[in-house]
Coordinates of C-alpha atoms and ligand atoms in Angstrom, one line a residue:
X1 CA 147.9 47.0 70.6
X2 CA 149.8 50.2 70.6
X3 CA 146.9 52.1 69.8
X4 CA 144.7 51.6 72.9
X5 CA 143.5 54.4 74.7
X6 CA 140.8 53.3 76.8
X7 CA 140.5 50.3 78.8
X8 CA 136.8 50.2 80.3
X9 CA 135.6 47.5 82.9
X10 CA 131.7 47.6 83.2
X11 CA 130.4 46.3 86.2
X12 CA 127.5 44.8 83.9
X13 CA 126.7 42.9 80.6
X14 CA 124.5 44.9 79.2
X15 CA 125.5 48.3 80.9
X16 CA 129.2 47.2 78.9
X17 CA 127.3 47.4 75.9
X18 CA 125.5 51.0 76.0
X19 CA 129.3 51.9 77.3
X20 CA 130.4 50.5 74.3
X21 CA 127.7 52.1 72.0
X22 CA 128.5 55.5 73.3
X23 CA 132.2 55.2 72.7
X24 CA 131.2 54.5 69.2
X25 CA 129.3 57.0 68.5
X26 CA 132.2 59.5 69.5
X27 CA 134.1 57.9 67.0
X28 CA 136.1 54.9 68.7
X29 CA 136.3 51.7 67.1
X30 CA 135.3 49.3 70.4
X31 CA 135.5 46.3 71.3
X32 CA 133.6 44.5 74.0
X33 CA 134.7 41.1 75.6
X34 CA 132.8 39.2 77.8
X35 CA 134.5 38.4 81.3
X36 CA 138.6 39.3 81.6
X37 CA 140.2 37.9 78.6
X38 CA 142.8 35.4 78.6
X39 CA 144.6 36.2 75.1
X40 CA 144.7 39.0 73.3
X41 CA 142.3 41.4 71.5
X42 CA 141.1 40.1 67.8
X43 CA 141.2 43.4 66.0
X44 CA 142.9 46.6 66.4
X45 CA 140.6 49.3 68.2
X46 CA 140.6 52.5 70.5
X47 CA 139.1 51.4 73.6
X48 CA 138.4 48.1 75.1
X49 CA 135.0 47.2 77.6
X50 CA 135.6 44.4 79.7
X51 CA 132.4 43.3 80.5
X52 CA 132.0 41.5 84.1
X53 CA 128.8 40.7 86.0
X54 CA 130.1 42.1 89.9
X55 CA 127.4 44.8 90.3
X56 CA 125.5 42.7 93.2
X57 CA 128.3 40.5 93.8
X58 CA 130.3 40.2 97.3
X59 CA 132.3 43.3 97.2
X60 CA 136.0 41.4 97.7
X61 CA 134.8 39.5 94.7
X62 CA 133.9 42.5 92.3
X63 CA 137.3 44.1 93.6
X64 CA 139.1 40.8 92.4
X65 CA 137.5 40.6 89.0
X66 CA 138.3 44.3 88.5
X67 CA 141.6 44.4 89.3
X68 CA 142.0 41.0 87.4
X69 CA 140.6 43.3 84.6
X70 CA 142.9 46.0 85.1
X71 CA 145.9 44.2 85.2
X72 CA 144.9 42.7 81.4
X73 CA 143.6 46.7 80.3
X74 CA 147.3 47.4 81.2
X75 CA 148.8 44.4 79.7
X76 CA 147.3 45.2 76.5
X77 CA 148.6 49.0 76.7
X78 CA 145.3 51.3 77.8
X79 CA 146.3 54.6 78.4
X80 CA 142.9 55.8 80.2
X81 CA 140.8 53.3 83.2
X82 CA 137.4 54.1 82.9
X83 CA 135.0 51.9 85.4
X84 CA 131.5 52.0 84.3
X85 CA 128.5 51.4 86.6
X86 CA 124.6 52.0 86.1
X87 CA 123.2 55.6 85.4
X88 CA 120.9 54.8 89.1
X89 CA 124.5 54.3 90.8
X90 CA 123.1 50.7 91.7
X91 CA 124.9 49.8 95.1
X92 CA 124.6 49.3 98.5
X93 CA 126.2 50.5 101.5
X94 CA 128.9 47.6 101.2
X95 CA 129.7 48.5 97.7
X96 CA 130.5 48.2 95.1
X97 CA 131.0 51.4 93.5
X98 CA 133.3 52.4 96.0
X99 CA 135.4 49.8 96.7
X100 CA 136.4 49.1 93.4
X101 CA 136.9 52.7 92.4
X102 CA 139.0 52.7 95.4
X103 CA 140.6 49.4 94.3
X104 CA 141.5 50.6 91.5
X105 CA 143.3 53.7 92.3
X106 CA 145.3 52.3 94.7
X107 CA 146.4 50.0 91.8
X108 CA 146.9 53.2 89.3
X109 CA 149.1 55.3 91.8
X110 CA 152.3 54.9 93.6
X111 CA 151.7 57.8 96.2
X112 CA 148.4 57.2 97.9
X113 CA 148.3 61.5 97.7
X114 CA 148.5 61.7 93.6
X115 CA 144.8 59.2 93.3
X116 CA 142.1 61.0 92.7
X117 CA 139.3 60.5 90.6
X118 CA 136.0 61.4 89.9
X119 CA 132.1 59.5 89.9
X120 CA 129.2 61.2 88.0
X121 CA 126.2 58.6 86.7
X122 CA 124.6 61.5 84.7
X123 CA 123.2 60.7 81.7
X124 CA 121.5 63.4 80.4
X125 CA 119.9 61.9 77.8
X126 CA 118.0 59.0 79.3
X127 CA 117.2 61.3 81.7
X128 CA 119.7 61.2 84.9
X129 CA 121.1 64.2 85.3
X130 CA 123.0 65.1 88.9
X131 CA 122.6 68.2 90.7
X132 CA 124.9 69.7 93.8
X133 CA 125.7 65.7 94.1
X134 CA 121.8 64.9 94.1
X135 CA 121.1 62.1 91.5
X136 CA 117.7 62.7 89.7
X137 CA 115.3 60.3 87.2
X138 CA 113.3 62.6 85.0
X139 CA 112.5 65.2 87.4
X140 CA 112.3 63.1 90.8
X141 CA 115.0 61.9 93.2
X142 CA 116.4 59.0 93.2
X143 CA 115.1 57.9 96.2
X144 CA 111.6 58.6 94.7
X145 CA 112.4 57.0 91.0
X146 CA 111.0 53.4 91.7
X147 CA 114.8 52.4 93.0
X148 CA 114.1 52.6 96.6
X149 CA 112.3 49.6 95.6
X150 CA 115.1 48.1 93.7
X151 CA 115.2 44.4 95.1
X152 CA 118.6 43.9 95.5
X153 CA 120.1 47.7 95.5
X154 CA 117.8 49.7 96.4
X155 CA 118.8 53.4 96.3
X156 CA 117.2 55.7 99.4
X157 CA 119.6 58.5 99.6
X158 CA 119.6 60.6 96.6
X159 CA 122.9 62.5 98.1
X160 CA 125.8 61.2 95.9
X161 CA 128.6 62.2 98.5
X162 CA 127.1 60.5 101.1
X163 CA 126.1 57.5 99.5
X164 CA 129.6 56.7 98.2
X165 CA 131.1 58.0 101.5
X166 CA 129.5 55.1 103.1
X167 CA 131.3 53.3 100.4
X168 CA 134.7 54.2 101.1
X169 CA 137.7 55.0 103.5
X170 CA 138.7 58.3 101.2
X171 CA 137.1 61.8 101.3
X172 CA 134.7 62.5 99.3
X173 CA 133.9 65.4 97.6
X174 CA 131.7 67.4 95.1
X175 CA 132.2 69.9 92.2
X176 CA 129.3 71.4 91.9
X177 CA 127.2 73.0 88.8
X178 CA 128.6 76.5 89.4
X179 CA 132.0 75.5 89.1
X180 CA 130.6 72.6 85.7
X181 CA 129.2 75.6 83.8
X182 CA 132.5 77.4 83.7
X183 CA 134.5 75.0 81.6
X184 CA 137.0 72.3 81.3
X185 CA 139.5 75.1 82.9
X186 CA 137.6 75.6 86.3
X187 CA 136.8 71.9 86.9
X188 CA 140.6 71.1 86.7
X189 CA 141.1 74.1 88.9
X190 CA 138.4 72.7 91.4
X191 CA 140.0 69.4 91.0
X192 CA 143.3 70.5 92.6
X193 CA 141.3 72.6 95.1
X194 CA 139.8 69.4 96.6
X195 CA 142.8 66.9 96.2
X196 CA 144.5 69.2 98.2
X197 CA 142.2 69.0 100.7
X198 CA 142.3 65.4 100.8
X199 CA 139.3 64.7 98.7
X200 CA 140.4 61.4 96.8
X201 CA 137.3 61.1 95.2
X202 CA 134.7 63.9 93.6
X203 CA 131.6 63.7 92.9
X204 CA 130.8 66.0 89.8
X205 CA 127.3 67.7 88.7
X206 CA 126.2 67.3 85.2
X207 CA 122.6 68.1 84.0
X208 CA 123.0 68.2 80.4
X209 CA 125.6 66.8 77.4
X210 CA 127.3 70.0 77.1
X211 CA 128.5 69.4 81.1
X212 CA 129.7 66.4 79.7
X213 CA 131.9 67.5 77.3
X214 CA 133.6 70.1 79.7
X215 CA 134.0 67.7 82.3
X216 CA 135.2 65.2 79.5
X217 CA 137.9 67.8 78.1
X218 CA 138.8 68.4 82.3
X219 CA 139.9 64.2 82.2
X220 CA 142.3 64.4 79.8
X221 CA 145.3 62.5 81.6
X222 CA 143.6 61.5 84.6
X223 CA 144.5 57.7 85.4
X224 CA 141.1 56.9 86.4
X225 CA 138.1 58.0 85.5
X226 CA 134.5 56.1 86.8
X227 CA 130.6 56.9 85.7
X228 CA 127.8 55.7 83.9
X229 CA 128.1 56.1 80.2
X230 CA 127.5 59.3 80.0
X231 CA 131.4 60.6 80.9
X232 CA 132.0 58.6 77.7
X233 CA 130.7 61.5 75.9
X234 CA 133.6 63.4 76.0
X235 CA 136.5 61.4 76.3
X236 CA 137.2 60.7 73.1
X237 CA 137.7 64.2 71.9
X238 CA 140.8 64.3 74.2
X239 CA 142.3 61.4 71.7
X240 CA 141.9 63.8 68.8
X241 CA 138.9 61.5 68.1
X242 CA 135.7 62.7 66.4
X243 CA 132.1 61.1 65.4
X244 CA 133.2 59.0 62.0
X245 CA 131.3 56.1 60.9
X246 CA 134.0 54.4 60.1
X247 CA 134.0 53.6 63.9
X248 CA 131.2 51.3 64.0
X249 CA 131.8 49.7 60.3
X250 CA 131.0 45.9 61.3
X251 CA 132.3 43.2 58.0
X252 CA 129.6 42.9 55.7
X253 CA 126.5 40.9 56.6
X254 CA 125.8 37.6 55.0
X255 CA 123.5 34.4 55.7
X256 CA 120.3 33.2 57.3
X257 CA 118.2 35.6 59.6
X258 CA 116.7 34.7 63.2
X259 CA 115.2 36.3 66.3
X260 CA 115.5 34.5 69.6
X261 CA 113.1 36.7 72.6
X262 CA 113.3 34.9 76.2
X263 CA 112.1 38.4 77.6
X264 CA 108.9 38.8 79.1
X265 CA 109.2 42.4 79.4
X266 CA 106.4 45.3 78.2
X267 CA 108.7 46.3 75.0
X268 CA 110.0 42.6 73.8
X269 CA 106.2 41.4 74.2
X270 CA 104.8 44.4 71.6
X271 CA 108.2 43.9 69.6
X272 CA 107.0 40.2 69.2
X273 CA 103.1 40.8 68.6
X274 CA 103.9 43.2 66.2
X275 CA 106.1 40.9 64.8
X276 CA 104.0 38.0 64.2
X277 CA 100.8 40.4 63.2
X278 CA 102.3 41.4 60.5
X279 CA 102.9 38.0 59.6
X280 CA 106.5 37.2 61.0
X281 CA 107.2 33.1 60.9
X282 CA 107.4 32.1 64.5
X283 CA 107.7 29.3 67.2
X284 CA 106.3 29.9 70.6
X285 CA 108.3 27.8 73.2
X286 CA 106.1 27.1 76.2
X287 CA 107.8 26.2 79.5
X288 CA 104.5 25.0 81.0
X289 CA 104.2 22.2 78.4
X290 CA 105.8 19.1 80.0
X291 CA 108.4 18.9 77.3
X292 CA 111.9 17.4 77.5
X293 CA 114.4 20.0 76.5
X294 CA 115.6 17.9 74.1
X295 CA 112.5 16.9 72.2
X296 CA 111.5 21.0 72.4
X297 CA 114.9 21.6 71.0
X298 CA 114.3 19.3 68.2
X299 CA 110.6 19.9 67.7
X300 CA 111.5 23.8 67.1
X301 CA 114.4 23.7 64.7
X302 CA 112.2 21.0 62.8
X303 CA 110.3 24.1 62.3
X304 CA 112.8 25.9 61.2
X305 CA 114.1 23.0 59.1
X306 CA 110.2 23.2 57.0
X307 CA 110.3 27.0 56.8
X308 CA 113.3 27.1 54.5
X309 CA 115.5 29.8 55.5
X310 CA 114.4 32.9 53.1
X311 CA 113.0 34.9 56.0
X312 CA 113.9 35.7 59.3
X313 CA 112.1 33.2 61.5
X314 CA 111.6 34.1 65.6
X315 CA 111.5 31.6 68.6
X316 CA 109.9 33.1 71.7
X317 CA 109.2 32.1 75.2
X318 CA 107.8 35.8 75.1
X319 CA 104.7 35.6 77.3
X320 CA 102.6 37.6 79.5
X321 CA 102.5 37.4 83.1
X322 CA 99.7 34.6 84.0
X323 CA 101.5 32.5 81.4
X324 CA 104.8 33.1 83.1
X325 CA 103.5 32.7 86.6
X326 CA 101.5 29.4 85.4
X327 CA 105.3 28.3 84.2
X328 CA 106.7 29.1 87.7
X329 CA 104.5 27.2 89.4
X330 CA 104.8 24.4 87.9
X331 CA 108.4 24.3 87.7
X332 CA 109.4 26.4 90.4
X333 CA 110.9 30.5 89.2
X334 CA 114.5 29.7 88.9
X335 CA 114.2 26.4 87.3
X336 CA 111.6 27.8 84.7
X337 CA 114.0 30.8 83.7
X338 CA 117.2 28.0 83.5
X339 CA 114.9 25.4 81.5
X340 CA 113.9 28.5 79.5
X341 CA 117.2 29.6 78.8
X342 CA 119.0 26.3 77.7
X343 CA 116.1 25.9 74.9
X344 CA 117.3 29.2 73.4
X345 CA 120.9 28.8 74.1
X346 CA 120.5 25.4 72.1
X347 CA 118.5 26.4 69.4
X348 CA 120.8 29.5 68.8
X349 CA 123.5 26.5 68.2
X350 CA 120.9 24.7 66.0
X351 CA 120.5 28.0 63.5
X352 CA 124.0 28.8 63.7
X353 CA 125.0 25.8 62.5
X354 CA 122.3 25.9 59.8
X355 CA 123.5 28.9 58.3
X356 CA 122.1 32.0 60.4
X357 CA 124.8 34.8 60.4
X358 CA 122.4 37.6 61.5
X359 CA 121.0 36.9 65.0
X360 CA 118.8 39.1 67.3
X361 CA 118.4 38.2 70.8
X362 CA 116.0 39.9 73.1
X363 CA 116.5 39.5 76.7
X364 CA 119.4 40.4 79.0
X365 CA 119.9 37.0 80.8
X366 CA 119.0 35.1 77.6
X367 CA 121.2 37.1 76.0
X368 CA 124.1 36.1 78.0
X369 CA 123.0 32.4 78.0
X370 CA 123.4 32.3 73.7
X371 CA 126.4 34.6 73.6
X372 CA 127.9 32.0 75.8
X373 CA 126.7 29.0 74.4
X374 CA 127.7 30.2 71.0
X375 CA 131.0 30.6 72.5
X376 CA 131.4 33.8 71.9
X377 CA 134.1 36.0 74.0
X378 CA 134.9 39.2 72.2
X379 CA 132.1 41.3 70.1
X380 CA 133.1 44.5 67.8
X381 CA 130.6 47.0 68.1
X382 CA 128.8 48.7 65.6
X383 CA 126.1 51.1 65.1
X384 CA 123.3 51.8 67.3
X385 CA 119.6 50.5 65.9
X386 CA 117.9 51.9 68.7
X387 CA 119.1 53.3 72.0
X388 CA 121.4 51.1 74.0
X389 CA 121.5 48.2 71.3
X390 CA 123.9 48.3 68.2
X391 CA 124.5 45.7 66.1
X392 CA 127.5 43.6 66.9
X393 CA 130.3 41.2 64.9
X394 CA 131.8 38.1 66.6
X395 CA 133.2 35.0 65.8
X396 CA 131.7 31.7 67.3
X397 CA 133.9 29.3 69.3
X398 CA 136.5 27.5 67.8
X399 CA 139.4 28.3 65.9
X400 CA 137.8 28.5 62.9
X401 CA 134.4 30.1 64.5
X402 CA 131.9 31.5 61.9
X403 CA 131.5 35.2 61.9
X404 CA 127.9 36.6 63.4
X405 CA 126.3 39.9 63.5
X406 CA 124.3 39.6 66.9
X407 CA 122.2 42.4 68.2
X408 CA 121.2 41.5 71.7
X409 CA 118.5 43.7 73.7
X410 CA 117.7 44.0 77.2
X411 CA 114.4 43.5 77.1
X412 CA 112.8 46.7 77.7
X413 CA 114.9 48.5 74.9
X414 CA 113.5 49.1 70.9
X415 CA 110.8 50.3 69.8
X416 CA 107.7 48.3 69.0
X417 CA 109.1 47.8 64.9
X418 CA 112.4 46.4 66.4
X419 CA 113.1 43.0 64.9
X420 CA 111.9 44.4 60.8
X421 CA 114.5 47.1 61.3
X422 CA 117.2 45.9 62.8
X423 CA 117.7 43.3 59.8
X424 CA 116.4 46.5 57.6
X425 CA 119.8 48.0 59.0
X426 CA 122.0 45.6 57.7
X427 CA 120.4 44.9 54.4
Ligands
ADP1 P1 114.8 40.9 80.4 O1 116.0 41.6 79.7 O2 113.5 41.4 79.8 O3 114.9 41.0 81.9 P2 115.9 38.3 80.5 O4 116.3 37.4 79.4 O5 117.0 38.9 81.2 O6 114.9 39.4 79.9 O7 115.0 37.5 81.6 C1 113.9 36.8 81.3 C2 113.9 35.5 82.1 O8 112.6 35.0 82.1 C3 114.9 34.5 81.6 O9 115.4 33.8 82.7 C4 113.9 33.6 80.8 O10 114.5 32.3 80.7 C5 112.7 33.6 81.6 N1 111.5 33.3 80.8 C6 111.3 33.6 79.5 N2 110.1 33.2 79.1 C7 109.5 32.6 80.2 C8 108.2 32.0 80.4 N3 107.4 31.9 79.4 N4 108.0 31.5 81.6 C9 108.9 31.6 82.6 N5 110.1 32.2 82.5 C10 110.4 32.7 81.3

């Protein structure tokens, strides 16, 4: 593993993946494992995403899993820490932004004068884009974007210093536009300016890809570095790395086609009508129905058994919200998403194990419940289908586990053709 440079820990599943995507596209060859790793790394690539799931956790627990994460990232030889959190710097006044960027550079340095890093969520091109420390959506605040409503972090304060000051015991501080605008060779410059002030942790402004860059080039040997994706931009230049598409070359596709959607969301609901308008094979699995999972299992991959597998075939809970409500009620919410869930998970085992070697999986939490039934741990990422979602290799559990392309989509990503061309993509 002598050739790692970046070891990323992504304080979400499918935020890990956009990370990971990004990286990519600047020319990395990635690979994205899901939770700390116990062994070591299947393939030979430039930068590592440990995904964990610690964004709304207790904060003492998303510092443990981090640093557990760090201590492997090192282990296996990263050069640069990047910690990754959403592009609407999801926290709360407890954390956990904070504490674990502060976790972590306590970790990274000896003298408790050298840490300093940086935080910018910017993402220019989905829109966030932060301005003397103020954090905007489009062009509104923050605090006026829909996340002050967020129900579990809900974002008031669109002031980026103050927010993570409340965060942490370090100062923080901000290098603003003026300074962003002027090149890699000011930001460094401003850099020292505040760490000698005692600034431990800077905010930076960037409202547009080429800020990135700059502030990408001014990283270069930093220990830490933390943002959305968007800082991803323009780290890998500093490697001597450039776009290739060699980077997100996945082994060549082979074997049966499916499509597994337990979203409900707007986009996975027209992904799924337009699907099966234009005369898609599909199973609806209906949680209202007083089914034993095990008979629904069976019932659908006898389906799938009749269709013969020349097409790609899709199973979807996929339904709107009186259906889902109707669901809820009768078997109460969290119950209905966990029966929901297990049904996919198992007949993502059933078509595995008949043959499907191209899967595409549309929902976040359903996402995690097949990767992980499937026993899947590491993914190499390849290239993007639509915004946020690339296709991905891994191998199934098992020593001798088959290998699957997977593309799995939170379910508000793709566009409304999704499931035609992301097989089209591999073909
Ligand atoms: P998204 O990425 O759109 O949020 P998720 O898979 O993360 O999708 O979440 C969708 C949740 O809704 C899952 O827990 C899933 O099991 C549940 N679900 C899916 N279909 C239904 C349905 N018809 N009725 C009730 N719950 C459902």
């Amino acid at each position: 593993m002598a050739s790692l440079l970046l070891g990323c820990i992504a304080d979400d599943f499918t935020g890990a993946t956009d990370l990971a995507s990004n990286l990519v596209r600047a020319g990395m060859r990635v690979v994205q494992t899901i939770g700390v790793p116990t062994g070591t790394l299947a393939s030979d690539v430039d930068a590592v995403v440990v995904a964990l799931k610690s964004r709304t956790i207790p904060a003492a627990d998303a510092v443990t899993q981090s640093l557990a994460a760090l201590a492997w990232l090192r282990r296996v030889g990263a050069r640069q820490i990047y910690f990754k959190y959403c592009s609407t710097f999801d926290s709360t006044p407890a954390g956990n932004i904070g504490p674990v960027a502060e976790a972590l550079l306590d970790a990274l340095h000896d003298a408790p004068g050298d840490a300093f890093t940086i935080a910018t969520p910017a993402l220019p091109d989905n829109g966030r884009t932060v301005f003397q420390g103020h954090l905007f959506v489009g062009d509104r605040l923050l605090s006026e974007s829909g996340m002050q409503n967020h129900p579990l972090t809900p974002m008031r304060d669109p002031d980026l210093v103050r927010v993570l000051q409340a965060q942490v015991k370090r100062k923080v501080g901000l290098v603003d536009h003026r300074v962003v605008a002027q090149g890699p060779v000011a930001i460094r410059a401003r850099f020292d300016t505040l760490r000698a002030e005692g600034v431990g942790i800077a905010i930076v402004d960037a409202i547009d890809n080429a800020d990135l860059r700059s502030l990408g080039s001014a990283l270069a040997g930093m220990p830490l570095v933390t943002g959305g994706s968007g800082v991803a931009l323009g780290l890998p230049a500093n490697f001597d790395i450039a776009p290739s598409p060699a980077a997100s070359a996945l082994p060549p596709a082979s074997g049966g086609r499916a499509i597994i959607a337990g979203s409900c969301s707007s986009a996975t609901q027209r992904q799924v009508h337009r699907f099966v308008q234009g005369g898609g094979a599909a199973y609806r699995i209906d949680p209202g129905a007083k089914g034993v999972r095990d008979d629904v299992v069976a019932a659908a991959l006898a389906w799938w058994d009749r269709q013969g597998a020349t097409h790609a075939s899709l199973f979807y809970s996929t339904a709107d919200p009186a259906s889902v409500r109707r669901a809820q009620a009768e078997r109460g919410v969290e119950a209905a998403g966990a029966w929901v869930e297990s049904v996919l998970a198992r007949i993502a085992q059933g078509v595995v194990a008949r043959g499907v070697r191209q899967l595409v999986i549309a929902g976040g939490e359903t996402a995690g419940a097949c990767v992980q039934a499937l026993g899947v741990t590491q993914l190499q990422i390849g290239a993007q289908i639509d915004p946020g979602v690339p296709w991905c290799y891994a191998r199934t559990g098992g020593d001798d586990g088959a290998g699957v392309h997977l593309a799995l989509k939170s379910g508000n990503f793709g566009s409304d053709d999704f499931f035609t061309k992301a097989f089209g993509m591999l073909s």
